[in-house]
């Protein structure tokens, strides 16, 4: 259903049509720097947990799920806090600062699993707090019919950081003879720089216009947080995303499976995300623009089909070069076609006054479903072995893809009333 744009949306469209809005570029720079910091740590965690600390796949699956799912409540609260009074920049900055400080927690943990888990939880809480307000800022700063492009540019810049982070981790581990503490210290310094860039260059609510606060009687917090679910189109988008998230085993498991099948030296492990990030970087903007032209539903589904193909390659292909390039490339296609595209698909279904809250709900559904997927795949690997577990993952993702195709609205909105 196509709705008439509001005056604010029309004004934004006139100011930014044909180019990416300044707040999007500023947020992209912040995300680039922050992702260097976070991916330095993420790149070495599977090795650190499984190969150095000796955790089983089940234990790693639980911690990996915690890493992605612990943010459920804070995502909702962060989105709600950002919508109240239009404090998107303040809430996002708080999240960025908490993630930066979590690197010091990793340093102080001294190899203790509990301490590392707490630091990871703090990092994910920071990410949960900042993600919805950041994406709401991108959405509110861009014309509705160019949201795919705006999110594509942001995700491309974000992914440039994801590309540089593992390189930095690899270089540090190589230069310091596997001194993980050096990775944590440098990661903290880079994360702090991201916070400073946000404060200096991302406009606050005054620059984006007055905050959209809905009029009417006060309602309970729970009702305000879940208000976006009243929209039928948004409910269908959220259910489809959660269904597909529950069938996604996670990048860490994909990389561990690659390392085991190809049996390469573990010091090369932190470089695996680079192939994925390079493809994501190249395709994020084209995928977003394609979604703007033909509808965002199509690339979103095709991205999950690419992930399904990656799982099939892991299960069936024995050739080293074909397997390595194919899996990393397909996972990169998956992220380019789904990450920003999903936010662009959901944004117009949400009123401006509840944009951050709705995006937080959507991201929470994905996080919780991926928590279940990581724990489930870890348990299946432990009980059945990697081959049968991966075969089950292929079947589950194929079924989820069919279900999501039926759920997603076939006609998209291009704007929403505030």
mmCIF file of C-alpha atoms in Angstrom:
data_model
loop_
_atom_site.group_PDB
_atom_site.id
_atom_site.type_symbol
_atom_site.label_atom_id
_atom_site.label_comp_id
_atom_site.label_asym_id
_atom_site.label_seq_id
_atom_site.Cartn_x
_atom_site.Cartn_y
_atom_site.Cartn_z
ATOM 1 C CA UNK A 1 0.000 0.000 0.000
ATOM 2 C CA UNK A 2 1.475 3.360 -1.034
ATOM 3 C CA UNK A 3 0.734 6.201 1.350
ATOM 4 C CA UNK A 4 1.109 9.904 0.784
ATOM 5 C CA UNK A 5 4.245 11.335 2.292
ATOM 6 C CA UNK A 6 3.944 13.744 5.172
ATOM 7 C CA UNK A 7 5.251 17.279 4.982
ATOM 8 C CA UNK A 8 8.363 16.345 6.943
ATOM 9 C CA UNK A 9 9.092 13.383 4.714
ATOM 10 C CA UNK A 10 8.589 15.486 1.595
ATOM 11 C CA UNK A 11 10.945 18.162 2.916
ATOM 12 C CA UNK A 12 13.573 15.569 3.696
ATOM 13 C CA UNK A 13 13.179 14.116 0.229
ATOM 14 C CA UNK A 14 13.748 17.509 -1.414
ATOM 15 C CA UNK A 15 16.879 18.131 0.648
ATOM 16 C CA UNK A 16 18.528 14.759 0.182
ATOM 17 C CA UNK A 17 17.251 13.353 -3.144
ATOM 18 C CA UNK A 18 20.134 12.260 -5.343
ATOM 19 C CA UNK A 19 22.694 12.182 -2.549
ATOM 20 C CA UNK A 20 23.193 10.525 0.777
ATOM 21 C CA UNK A 21 22.195 12.670 3.755
ATOM 22 C CA UNK A 22 24.953 14.098 5.959
ATOM 23 C CA UNK A 23 23.792 12.274 9.122
ATOM 24 C CA UNK A 24 23.988 8.970 7.242
ATOM 25 C CA UNK A 25 27.603 9.634 6.242
ATOM 26 C CA UNK A 26 28.489 10.728 9.779
ATOM 27 C CA UNK A 27 26.905 7.626 11.283
ATOM 28 C CA UNK A 28 28.646 5.522 8.661
ATOM 29 C CA UNK A 29 32.002 6.918 9.745
ATOM 30 C CA UNK A 30 31.226 6.191 13.385
ATOM 31 C CA UNK A 31 30.176 2.651 12.492
ATOM 32 C CA UNK A 32 33.301 2.131 10.393
ATOM 33 C CA UNK A 33 35.583 3.012 13.299
ATOM 34 C CA UNK A 34 33.496 1.099 15.840
ATOM 35 C CA UNK A 35 33.401 -2.003 13.672
ATOM 36 C CA UNK A 36 37.187 -2.018 13.422
ATOM 37 C CA UNK A 37 37.183 -2.160 17.213
ATOM 38 C CA UNK A 38 34.512 -4.848 17.569
ATOM 39 C CA UNK A 39 35.630 -7.076 14.709
ATOM 40 C CA UNK A 40 39.170 -7.175 16.057
ATOM 41 C CA UNK A 41 37.721 -9.022 19.031
ATOM 42 C CA UNK A 42 35.060 -11.000 17.161
ATOM 43 C CA UNK A 43 37.642 -12.386 14.733
ATOM 44 C CA UNK A 44 39.666 -14.068 17.475
ATOM 45 C CA UNK A 45 36.898 -15.225 19.819
ATOM 46 C CA UNK A 46 36.153 -18.611 18.173
ATOM 47 C CA UNK A 47 39.830 -19.513 18.336
ATOM 48 C CA UNK A 48 40.148 -18.208 21.874
ATOM 49 C CA UNK A 49 37.156 -20.151 23.153
ATOM 50 C CA UNK A 50 37.351 -23.423 21.227
ATOM 51 C CA UNK A 51 41.048 -23.882 20.533
ATOM 52 C CA UNK A 52 42.695 -22.134 23.476
ATOM 53 C CA UNK A 53 40.160 -22.478 26.300
ATOM 54 C CA UNK A 54 38.980 -25.873 25.027
ATOM 55 C CA UNK A 55 35.232 -25.250 25.087
ATOM 56 C CA UNK A 56 32.980 -27.806 23.401
ATOM 57 C CA UNK A 57 30.797 -26.788 20.426
ATOM 58 C CA UNK A 58 27.792 -26.846 22.778
ATOM 59 C CA UNK A 59 29.488 -24.443 25.215
ATOM 60 C CA UNK A 60 30.625 -22.205 22.382
ATOM 61 C CA UNK A 61 27.135 -22.273 20.884
ATOM 62 C CA UNK A 62 25.695 -21.062 24.170
ATOM 63 C CA UNK A 63 28.221 -18.240 24.477
ATOM 64 C CA UNK A 64 27.821 -17.297 20.822
ATOM 65 C CA UNK A 65 24.066 -17.173 21.317
ATOM 66 C CA UNK A 66 24.561 -15.082 24.462
ATOM 67 C CA UNK A 67 26.764 -12.760 22.429
ATOM 68 C CA UNK A 68 23.855 -12.149 20.049
ATOM 69 C CA UNK A 69 20.813 -12.677 22.256
ATOM 70 C CA UNK A 70 21.586 -11.044 25.607
ATOM 71 C CA UNK A 71 20.523 -7.664 24.238
ATOM 72 C CA UNK A 72 16.822 -8.448 23.912
ATOM 73 C CA UNK A 73 15.560 -6.318 26.793
ATOM 74 C CA UNK A 74 18.000 -3.438 26.337
ATOM 75 C CA UNK A 75 17.168 -3.194 22.634
ATOM 76 C CA UNK A 76 13.544 -2.554 23.545
ATOM 77 C CA UNK A 77 14.382 -0.095 26.304
ATOM 78 C CA UNK A 78 16.939 1.658 24.127
ATOM 79 C CA UNK A 79 14.468 2.076 21.289
ATOM 80 C CA UNK A 80 11.800 3.367 23.653
ATOM 81 C CA UNK A 81 14.209 5.797 25.353
ATOM 82 C CA UNK A 82 15.329 7.138 21.977
ATOM 83 C CA UNK A 83 11.754 7.770 20.839
ATOM 84 C CA UNK A 84 10.868 9.688 24.010
ATOM 85 C CA UNK A 85 11.890 13.253 23.235
ATOM 86 C CA UNK A 86 13.863 12.275 20.144
ATOM 87 C CA UNK A 87 17.025 11.374 22.099
ATOM 88 C CA UNK A 88 18.411 9.108 19.404
ATOM 89 C CA UNK A 89 21.950 10.505 19.485
ATOM 90 C CA UNK A 90 22.235 10.394 23.283
ATOM 91 C CA UNK A 91 21.020 6.794 23.551
ATOM 92 C CA UNK A 92 23.164 5.649 20.634
ATOM 93 C CA UNK A 93 26.233 7.348 22.129
ATOM 94 C CA UNK A 94 25.668 5.576 25.435
ATOM 95 C CA UNK A 95 25.665 2.250 23.646
ATOM 96 C CA UNK A 96 28.841 3.024 21.725
ATOM 97 C CA UNK A 97 30.606 4.050 24.946
ATOM 98 C CA UNK A 98 29.567 0.859 26.774
ATOM 99 C CA UNK A 99 30.872 -1.315 23.944
ATOM 100 C CA UNK A 100 34.201 0.506 23.992
ATOM 101 C CA UNK A 101 34.528 0.019 27.758
ATOM 102 C CA UNK A 102 33.768 -3.702 27.397
ATOM 103 C CA UNK A 103 37.178 -4.128 25.726
ATOM 104 C CA UNK A 104 38.758 -3.229 29.053
ATOM 105 C CA UNK A 105 36.593 -5.935 30.613
ATOM 106 C CA UNK A 106 38.066 -8.498 28.231
ATOM 107 C CA UNK A 107 41.534 -7.319 29.227
ATOM 108 C CA UNK A 108 40.793 -7.544 32.948
ATOM 109 C CA UNK A 109 39.112 -10.958 32.665
ATOM 110 C CA UNK A 110 42.538 -12.579 32.396
ATOM 111 C CA UNK A 111 41.321 -15.627 30.476
ATOM 112 C CA UNK A 112 38.490 -16.451 32.891
ATOM 113 C CA UNK A 113 35.463 -17.711 31.016
ATOM 114 C CA UNK A 114 32.998 -15.985 33.349
ATOM 115 C CA UNK A 115 34.774 -12.650 33.053
ATOM 116 C CA UNK A 116 34.960 -12.913 29.283
ATOM 117 C CA UNK A 117 31.274 -13.795 29.141
ATOM 118 C CA UNK A 118 30.433 -10.727 31.229
ATOM 119 C CA UNK A 119 32.526 -8.500 28.962
ATOM 120 C CA UNK A 120 30.828 -9.939 25.895
ATOM 121 C CA UNK A 121 27.450 -9.323 27.486
ATOM 122 C CA UNK A 122 28.419 -5.690 28.143
ATOM 123 C CA UNK A 123 29.514 -5.304 24.532
ATOM 124 C CA UNK A 124 26.251 -6.761 23.244
ATOM 125 C CA UNK A 125 24.234 -4.578 25.633
ATOM 126 C CA UNK A 126 26.016 -1.564 24.174
ATOM 127 C CA UNK A 127 25.276 -2.768 20.660
ATOM 128 C CA UNK A 128 21.658 -3.438 21.590
ATOM 129 C CA UNK A 129 21.240 0.044 23.046
ATOM 130 C CA UNK A 130 22.716 1.840 20.042
ATOM 131 C CA UNK A 131 21.503 -0.101 17.020
ATOM 132 C CA UNK A 132 17.824 0.884 16.896
ATOM 133 C CA UNK A 133 18.408 4.615 17.600
ATOM 134 C CA UNK A 134 21.179 4.658 14.977
ATOM 135 C CA UNK A 135 18.992 2.987 12.359
ATOM 136 C CA UNK A 136 16.106 5.277 13.271
ATOM 137 C CA UNK A 137 18.388 8.283 12.684
ATOM 138 C CA UNK A 138 19.286 6.907 9.250
ATOM 139 C CA UNK A 139 15.631 6.303 8.418
ATOM 140 C CA UNK A 140 14.447 9.706 9.650
ATOM 141 C CA UNK A 141 17.248 11.487 7.775
ATOM 142 C CA UNK A 142 16.496 9.942 4.358
ATOM 143 C CA UNK A 143 13.630 10.032 1.819
ATOM 144 C CA UNK A 144 11.414 6.938 2.145
ATOM 145 C CA UNK A 145 11.963 5.895 -1.458
ATOM 146 C CA UNK A 146 15.752 6.000 -1.037
ATOM 147 C CA UNK A 147 16.041 4.167 2.273
ATOM 148 C CA UNK A 148 17.622 1.139 0.620
ATOM 149 C CA UNK A 149 20.419 3.296 -0.762
ATOM 150 C CA UNK A 150 20.922 5.109 2.559
ATOM 151 C CA UNK A 151 21.137 1.890 4.536
ATOM 152 C CA UNK A 152 23.332 0.378 1.827
ATOM 153 C CA UNK A 153 25.832 3.236 2.101
ATOM 154 C CA UNK A 154 25.841 2.998 5.879
ATOM 155 C CA UNK A 155 26.272 -0.773 5.831
ATOM 156 C CA UNK A 156 29.062 -0.482 3.263
ATOM 157 C CA UNK A 157 30.963 1.907 5.524
ATOM 158 C CA UNK A 158 30.213 -0.302 8.513
ATOM 159 C CA UNK A 159 31.520 -3.293 6.597
ATOM 160 C CA UNK A 160 34.710 -1.465 5.674
ATOM 161 C CA UNK A 161 35.381 -1.484 9.401
ATOM 162 C CA UNK A 162 34.521 -5.164 9.544
ATOM 163 C CA UNK A 163 37.070 -5.695 6.784
ATOM 164 C CA UNK A 164 39.822 -3.786 8.566
ATOM 165 C CA UNK A 165 39.143 -5.204 12.044
ATOM 166 C CA UNK A 166 40.224 -8.809 11.377
ATOM 167 C CA UNK A 167 43.256 -7.504 9.464
ATOM 168 C CA UNK A 168 44.276 -5.481 12.502
ATOM 169 C CA UNK A 169 43.723 -8.479 14.796
ATOM 170 C CA UNK A 170 45.738 -10.735 12.491
ATOM 171 C CA UNK A 171 48.598 -8.222 12.333
ATOM 172 C CA UNK A 172 48.641 -7.784 16.108
ATOM 173 C CA UNK A 173 48.590 -11.509 16.832
ATOM 174 C CA UNK A 174 51.315 -12.075 14.263
ATOM 175 C CA UNK A 175 53.513 -9.269 15.675
ATOM 176 C CA UNK A 176 52.982 -10.112 19.338
ATOM 177 C CA UNK A 177 53.123 -13.928 19.181
ATOM 178 C CA UNK A 178 49.411 -14.449 19.881
ATOM 179 C CA UNK A 179 49.125 -11.841 22.649
ATOM 180 C CA UNK A 180 45.360 -11.432 22.896
ATOM 181 C CA UNK A 181 45.771 -8.609 25.437
ATOM 182 C CA UNK A 182 47.261 -6.414 22.707
ATOM 183 C CA UNK A 183 44.145 -6.950 20.597
ATOM 184 C CA UNK A 184 41.902 -5.930 23.496
ATOM 185 C CA UNK A 185 43.892 -2.747 24.269
ATOM 186 C CA UNK A 186 43.976 -1.510 20.672
ATOM 187 C CA UNK A 187 40.295 -2.393 20.265
ATOM 188 C CA UNK A 188 39.423 -0.196 23.259
ATOM 189 C CA UNK A 189 41.339 2.795 21.870
ATOM 190 C CA UNK A 190 39.680 2.517 18.465
ATOM 191 C CA UNK A 191 36.231 2.147 20.059
ATOM 192 C CA UNK A 192 36.801 5.302 22.098
ATOM 193 C CA UNK A 193 37.621 7.180 18.884
ATOM 194 C CA UNK A 194 34.237 6.103 17.492
ATOM 195 C CA UNK A 195 32.468 7.648 20.489
ATOM 196 C CA UNK A 196 34.315 10.937 20.000
ATOM 197 C CA UNK A 197 33.364 11.015 16.310
ATOM 198 C CA UNK A 198 29.696 10.498 17.206
ATOM 199 C CA UNK A 199 29.749 13.391 19.668
ATOM 200 C CA UNK A 200 31.506 15.716 17.218
ATOM 201 C CA UNK A 201 29.823 15.006 13.880
ATOM 202 C CA UNK A 202 26.411 13.319 14.274
ATOM 203 C CA UNK A 203 23.630 15.915 14.550
ATOM 204 C CA UNK A 204 21.278 15.824 17.506
ATOM 205 C CA UNK A 205 17.516 16.101 17.479
ATOM 206 C CA UNK A 206 17.539 19.856 16.873
ATOM 207 C CA UNK A 207 19.274 19.364 13.534
ATOM 208 C CA UNK A 208 16.835 16.647 12.495
ATOM 209 C CA UNK A 209 13.732 18.599 13.405
ATOM 210 C CA UNK A 210 11.452 18.532 16.450
ATOM 211 C CA UNK A 211 10.900 15.251 18.196
ATOM 212 C CA UNK A 212 7.750 13.430 17.229
ATOM 213 C CA UNK A 213 5.971 12.705 20.500
ATOM 214 C CA UNK A 214 2.515 11.213 20.185
ATOM 215 C CA UNK A 215 -0.280 13.108 21.876
ATOM 216 C CA UNK A 216 -2.881 11.526 24.106
ATOM 217 C CA UNK A 217 -3.141 9.887 27.527
ATOM 218 C CA UNK A 218 -0.163 8.125 29.039
ATOM 219 C CA UNK A 219 -0.072 4.388 28.477
ATOM 220 C CA UNK A 220 1.963 1.675 30.218
ATOM 221 C CA UNK A 221 5.570 1.148 29.127
ATOM 222 C CA UNK A 222 4.853 -2.326 27.782
ATOM 223 C CA UNK A 223 2.057 -1.012 25.602
ATOM 224 C CA UNK A 224 4.257 1.787 24.235
ATOM 225 C CA UNK A 225 7.102 -0.602 23.429
ATOM 226 C CA UNK A 226 4.842 -3.085 21.639
ATOM 227 C CA UNK A 227 2.709 -0.468 19.885
ATOM 228 C CA UNK A 228 4.412 -1.012 16.470
ATOM 229 C CA UNK A 229 3.053 -4.577 16.470
ATOM 230 C CA UNK A 230 -0.434 -3.199 15.886
ATOM 231 C CA UNK A 231 0.503 -2.701 12.245
ATOM 232 C CA UNK A 232 -0.216 -5.905 10.327
ATOM 233 C CA UNK A 233 2.510 -5.337 7.709
ATOM 234 C CA UNK A 234 5.151 -4.790 10.373
ATOM 235 C CA UNK A 235 4.031 -7.921 12.243
ATOM 236 C CA UNK A 236 4.491 -9.999 9.100
ATOM 237 C CA UNK A 237 7.966 -8.543 8.493
ATOM 238 C CA UNK A 238 8.978 -9.248 12.080
ATOM 239 C CA UNK A 239 7.682 -12.833 12.004
ATOM 240 C CA UNK A 240 9.484 -13.549 8.737
ATOM 241 C CA UNK A 241 12.762 -12.130 10.049
ATOM 242 C CA UNK A 242 12.504 -14.111 13.297
ATOM 243 C CA UNK A 243 11.682 -17.313 11.424
ATOM 244 C CA UNK A 244 14.740 -16.947 9.202
ATOM 245 C CA UNK A 245 16.917 -15.961 12.158
ATOM 246 C CA UNK A 246 15.984 -19.186 13.933
ATOM 247 C CA UNK A 247 17.343 -21.121 10.938
ATOM 248 C CA UNK A 248 20.686 -19.266 10.781
ATOM 249 C CA UNK A 249 23.573 -21.074 12.472
ATOM 250 C CA UNK A 250 25.867 -18.056 12.720
ATOM 251 C CA UNK A 251 29.125 -16.987 11.116
ATOM 252 C CA UNK A 252 31.350 -18.373 13.854
ATOM 253 C CA UNK A 253 30.131 -21.902 13.216
ATOM 254 C CA UNK A 254 30.543 -21.435 9.458
ATOM 255 C CA UNK A 255 34.156 -20.362 9.932
ATOM 256 C CA UNK A 256 34.865 -23.192 12.370
ATOM 257 C CA UNK A 257 33.447 -25.689 9.870
ATOM 258 C CA UNK A 258 35.630 -24.226 7.135
ATOM 259 C CA UNK A 259 38.727 -24.454 9.310
ATOM 260 C CA UNK A 260 38.033 -28.071 10.195
ATOM 261 C CA UNK A 261 37.236 -29.146 6.640
ATOM 262 C CA UNK A 262 40.189 -27.350 5.043
ATOM 263 C CA UNK A 263 42.544 -27.997 7.989
ATOM 264 C CA UNK A 264 44.570 -24.817 7.590
ATOM 265 C CA UNK A 265 46.797 -23.300 10.294
ATOM 266 C CA UNK A 266 44.764 -21.588 12.982
ATOM 267 C CA UNK A 267 46.734 -18.356 12.676
ATOM 268 C CA UNK A 268 44.890 -17.740 9.386
ATOM 269 C CA UNK A 269 41.478 -18.075 11.042
ATOM 270 C CA UNK A 270 40.996 -14.328 11.782
ATOM 271 C CA UNK A 271 41.249 -13.651 8.046
ATOM 272 C CA UNK A 272 38.148 -15.682 7.145
ATOM 273 C CA UNK A 273 35.688 -12.824 7.795
ATOM 274 C CA UNK A 274 37.610 -10.710 5.295
ATOM 275 C CA UNK A 275 36.211 -12.588 2.308
ATOM 276 C CA UNK A 276 32.694 -12.157 3.609
ATOM 277 C CA UNK A 277 33.246 -8.482 4.423
ATOM 278 C CA UNK A 278 34.752 -7.738 0.999
ATOM 279 C CA UNK A 279 31.709 -9.116 -0.827
ATOM 280 C CA UNK A 280 29.361 -7.331 1.578
ATOM 281 C CA UNK A 281 31.225 -4.059 1.008
ATOM 282 C CA UNK A 282 30.946 -4.381 -2.771
ATOM 283 C CA UNK A 283 27.273 -5.350 -2.859
ATOM 284 C CA UNK A 284 25.645 -3.439 0.029
ATOM 285 C CA UNK A 285 24.854 -0.301 -1.978
ATOM 286 C CA UNK A 286 23.744 -2.134 -5.174
ATOM 287 C CA UNK A 287 21.502 -4.413 -3.097
ATOM 288 C CA UNK A 288 19.945 -1.420 -1.354
ATOM 289 C CA UNK A 289 19.340 0.406 -4.631
ATOM 290 C CA UNK A 290 17.874 -2.753 -6.160
ATOM 291 C CA UNK A 291 15.459 -2.974 -3.251
ATOM 292 C CA UNK A 292 14.420 0.650 -3.790
ATOM 293 C CA UNK A 293 13.615 -0.133 -7.434
ATOM 294 C CA UNK A 294 11.954 -3.552 -7.387
ATOM 295 C CA UNK A 295 10.884 -3.937 -3.764
ATOM 296 C CA UNK A 296 12.949 -4.920 -0.733
ATOM 297 C CA UNK A 297 11.223 -8.270 -0.266
ATOM 298 C CA UNK A 298 13.024 -9.813 -3.247
ATOM 299 C CA UNK A 299 16.665 -9.159 -2.281
ATOM 300 C CA UNK A 300 15.890 -10.084 1.333
ATOM 301 C CA UNK A 301 14.673 -13.540 0.292
ATOM 302 C CA UNK A 302 17.447 -13.998 -2.277
ATOM 303 C CA UNK A 303 20.019 -13.189 0.395
ATOM 304 C CA UNK A 304 18.785 -16.058 2.545
ATOM 305 C CA UNK A 305 18.809 -18.309 -0.504
ATOM 306 C CA UNK A 306 22.514 -17.436 -0.872
ATOM 307 C CA UNK A 307 23.084 -18.445 2.754
ATOM 308 C CA UNK A 308 21.311 -21.741 2.089
ATOM 309 C CA UNK A 309 23.661 -22.313 -0.852
ATOM 310 C CA UNK A 310 26.640 -21.678 1.447
ATOM 311 C CA UNK A 311 25.435 -24.385 3.834
ATOM 312 C CA UNK A 312 24.990 -26.793 0.915
ATOM 313 C CA UNK A 313 28.552 -26.083 -0.247
ATOM 314 C CA UNK A 314 29.875 -26.845 3.225
ATOM 315 C CA UNK A 315 27.988 -30.104 3.156
ATOM 316 C CA UNK A 316 28.865 -31.293 -0.344
ATOM 317 C CA UNK A 317 31.996 -29.669 -1.798
ATOM 318 C CA UNK A 318 35.450 -31.017 -0.990
ATOM 319 C CA UNK A 319 37.645 -28.814 -3.185
ATOM 320 C CA UNK A 320 39.487 -26.325 -0.999
ATOM 321 C CA UNK A 321 39.514 -23.217 -3.201
ATOM 322 C CA UNK A 322 35.945 -23.677 -4.432
ATOM 323 C CA UNK A 323 34.683 -24.299 -0.915
ATOM 324 C CA UNK A 324 36.537 -21.365 0.646
ATOM 325 C CA UNK A 325 35.680 -18.800 -2.033
ATOM 326 C CA UNK A 326 32.130 -20.054 -2.473
ATOM 327 C CA UNK A 327 31.172 -20.076 1.195
ATOM 328 C CA UNK A 328 32.748 -16.720 2.051
ATOM 329 C CA UNK A 329 31.273 -15.110 -1.071
ATOM 330 C CA UNK A 330 27.777 -16.447 -0.477
ATOM 331 C CA UNK A 331 27.754 -15.363 3.162
ATOM 332 C CA UNK A 332 28.809 -11.894 1.975
ATOM 333 C CA UNK A 333 25.908 -11.855 -0.502
ATOM 334 C CA UNK A 334 23.596 -12.863 2.345
ATOM 335 C CA UNK A 335 24.562 -9.876 4.477
ATOM 336 C CA UNK A 336 24.536 -7.389 1.597
ATOM 337 C CA UNK A 337 21.021 -8.421 0.577
ATOM 338 C CA UNK A 338 19.458 -8.656 4.037
ATOM 339 C CA UNK A 339 20.980 -6.430 6.727
ATOM 340 C CA UNK A 340 20.238 -2.881 5.589
ATOM 341 C CA UNK A 341 17.488 -4.079 3.247
ATOM 342 C CA UNK A 342 15.462 -5.376 6.198
ATOM 343 C CA UNK A 343 15.647 -2.009 7.987
ATOM 344 C CA UNK A 344 14.648 -0.236 4.771
ATOM 345 C CA UNK A 345 11.718 -2.651 4.403
ATOM 346 C CA UNK A 346 10.506 -2.103 7.958
ATOM 347 C CA UNK A 347 11.096 1.657 8.273
ATOM 348 C CA UNK A 348 8.137 2.910 6.186
ATOM 349 C CA UNK A 349 5.787 0.599 8.107
ATOM 350 C CA UNK A 350 6.624 2.475 11.320
ATOM 351 C CA UNK A 351 5.460 5.972 12.350
ATOM 352 C CA UNK A 352 8.272 8.444 13.029
ATOM 353 C CA UNK A 353 7.354 8.661 16.710
ATOM 354 C CA UNK A 354 7.867 4.901 17.115
ATOM 355 C CA UNK A 355 10.616 4.330 14.538
ATOM 356 C CA UNK A 356 13.343 3.356 17.029
ATOM 357 C CA UNK A 357 10.950 1.256 19.133
ATOM 358 C CA UNK A 358 9.767 -0.689 16.097
ATOM 359 C CA UNK A 359 13.268 -1.302 14.832
ATOM 360 C CA UNK A 360 14.264 -2.437 18.308
ATOM 361 C CA UNK A 361 11.399 -4.949 18.303
ATOM 362 C CA UNK A 362 12.505 -6.265 14.930
ATOM 363 C CA UNK A 363 16.144 -6.557 15.990
ATOM 364 C CA UNK A 364 15.132 -8.224 19.259
ATOM 365 C CA UNK A 365 13.134 -10.855 17.414
ATOM 366 C CA UNK A 366 16.171 -11.613 15.273
ATOM 367 C CA UNK A 367 18.509 -11.712 18.271
ATOM 368 C CA UNK A 368 16.349 -14.136 20.234
ATOM 369 C CA UNK A 369 15.818 -16.395 17.250
ATOM 370 C CA UNK A 370 19.549 -16.454 16.543
ATOM 371 C CA UNK A 371 20.179 -17.312 20.193
ATOM 372 C CA UNK A 372 18.008 -20.385 19.748
ATOM 373 C CA UNK A 373 19.688 -21.207 16.432
ATOM 374 C CA UNK A 374 23.225 -20.988 17.852
ATOM 375 C CA UNK A 375 22.408 -23.085 20.904
ATOM 376 C CA UNK A 376 20.476 -25.599 18.808
ATOM 377 C CA UNK A 377 23.218 -26.036 16.240
ATOM 378 C CA UNK A 378 25.863 -26.314 18.968
ATOM 379 C CA UNK A 379 23.829 -29.035 20.665
ATOM 380 C CA UNK A 380 23.265 -30.876 17.366
ATOM 381 C CA UNK A 381 26.987 -30.715 16.557
ATOM 382 C CA UNK A 382 27.878 -32.071 19.992
ATOM 383 C CA UNK A 383 25.320 -34.891 19.851
ATOM 384 C CA UNK A 384 25.396 -35.887 16.164
ATOM 385 C CA UNK A 385 28.625 -34.494 14.732
ATOM 386 C CA UNK A 386 29.138 -31.586 12.358
ATOM 387 C CA UNK A 387 27.869 -33.322 9.190
ATOM 388 C CA UNK A 388 24.408 -34.366 10.390
ATOM 389 C CA UNK A 389 23.994 -31.064 12.228
ATOM 390 C CA UNK A 390 24.750 -29.127 9.046
ATOM 391 C CA UNK A 391 22.364 -31.298 7.021
ATOM 392 C CA UNK A 392 19.619 -30.518 9.532
ATOM 393 C CA UNK A 393 20.448 -26.806 9.243
ATOM 394 C CA UNK A 394 19.989 -26.987 5.451
ATOM 395 C CA UNK A 395 16.528 -28.524 5.822
ATOM 396 C CA UNK A 396 15.471 -26.032 8.497
ATOM 397 C CA UNK A 397 16.643 -22.994 6.526
ATOM 398 C CA UNK A 398 14.912 -24.189 3.344
ATOM 399 C CA UNK A 399 11.640 -24.572 5.248
ATOM 400 C CA UNK A 400 12.070 -21.179 6.927
ATOM 401 C CA UNK A 401 12.730 -19.534 3.557
ATOM 402 C CA UNK A 402 9.469 -20.914 2.188
ATOM 403 C CA UNK A 403 7.610 -19.710 5.273
ATOM 404 C CA UNK A 404 9.135 -16.223 5.083
ATOM 405 C CA UNK A 405 8.205 -15.920 1.393
ATOM 406 C CA UNK A 406 4.584 -16.529 2.376
ATOM 407 C CA UNK A 407 4.714 -14.106 5.311
ATOM 408 C CA UNK A 408 6.396 -11.041 3.819
ATOM 409 C CA UNK A 409 3.994 -8.446 2.377
ATOM 410 C CA UNK A 410 4.100 -8.449 -1.413
ATOM 411 C CA UNK A 411 3.336 -4.738 -1.640
ATOM 412 C CA UNK A 412 5.495 -2.315 0.308
ATOM 413 C CA UNK A 413 4.877 1.114 1.722
ATOM 414 C CA UNK A 414 7.149 3.900 0.621
ATOM 415 C CA UNK A 415 6.442 6.184 3.542
ATOM 416 C CA UNK A 416 4.459 6.320 6.755
ATOM 417 C CA UNK A 417 2.598 8.939 8.681
ATOM 418 C CA UNK A 418 4.267 10.304 11.753
#
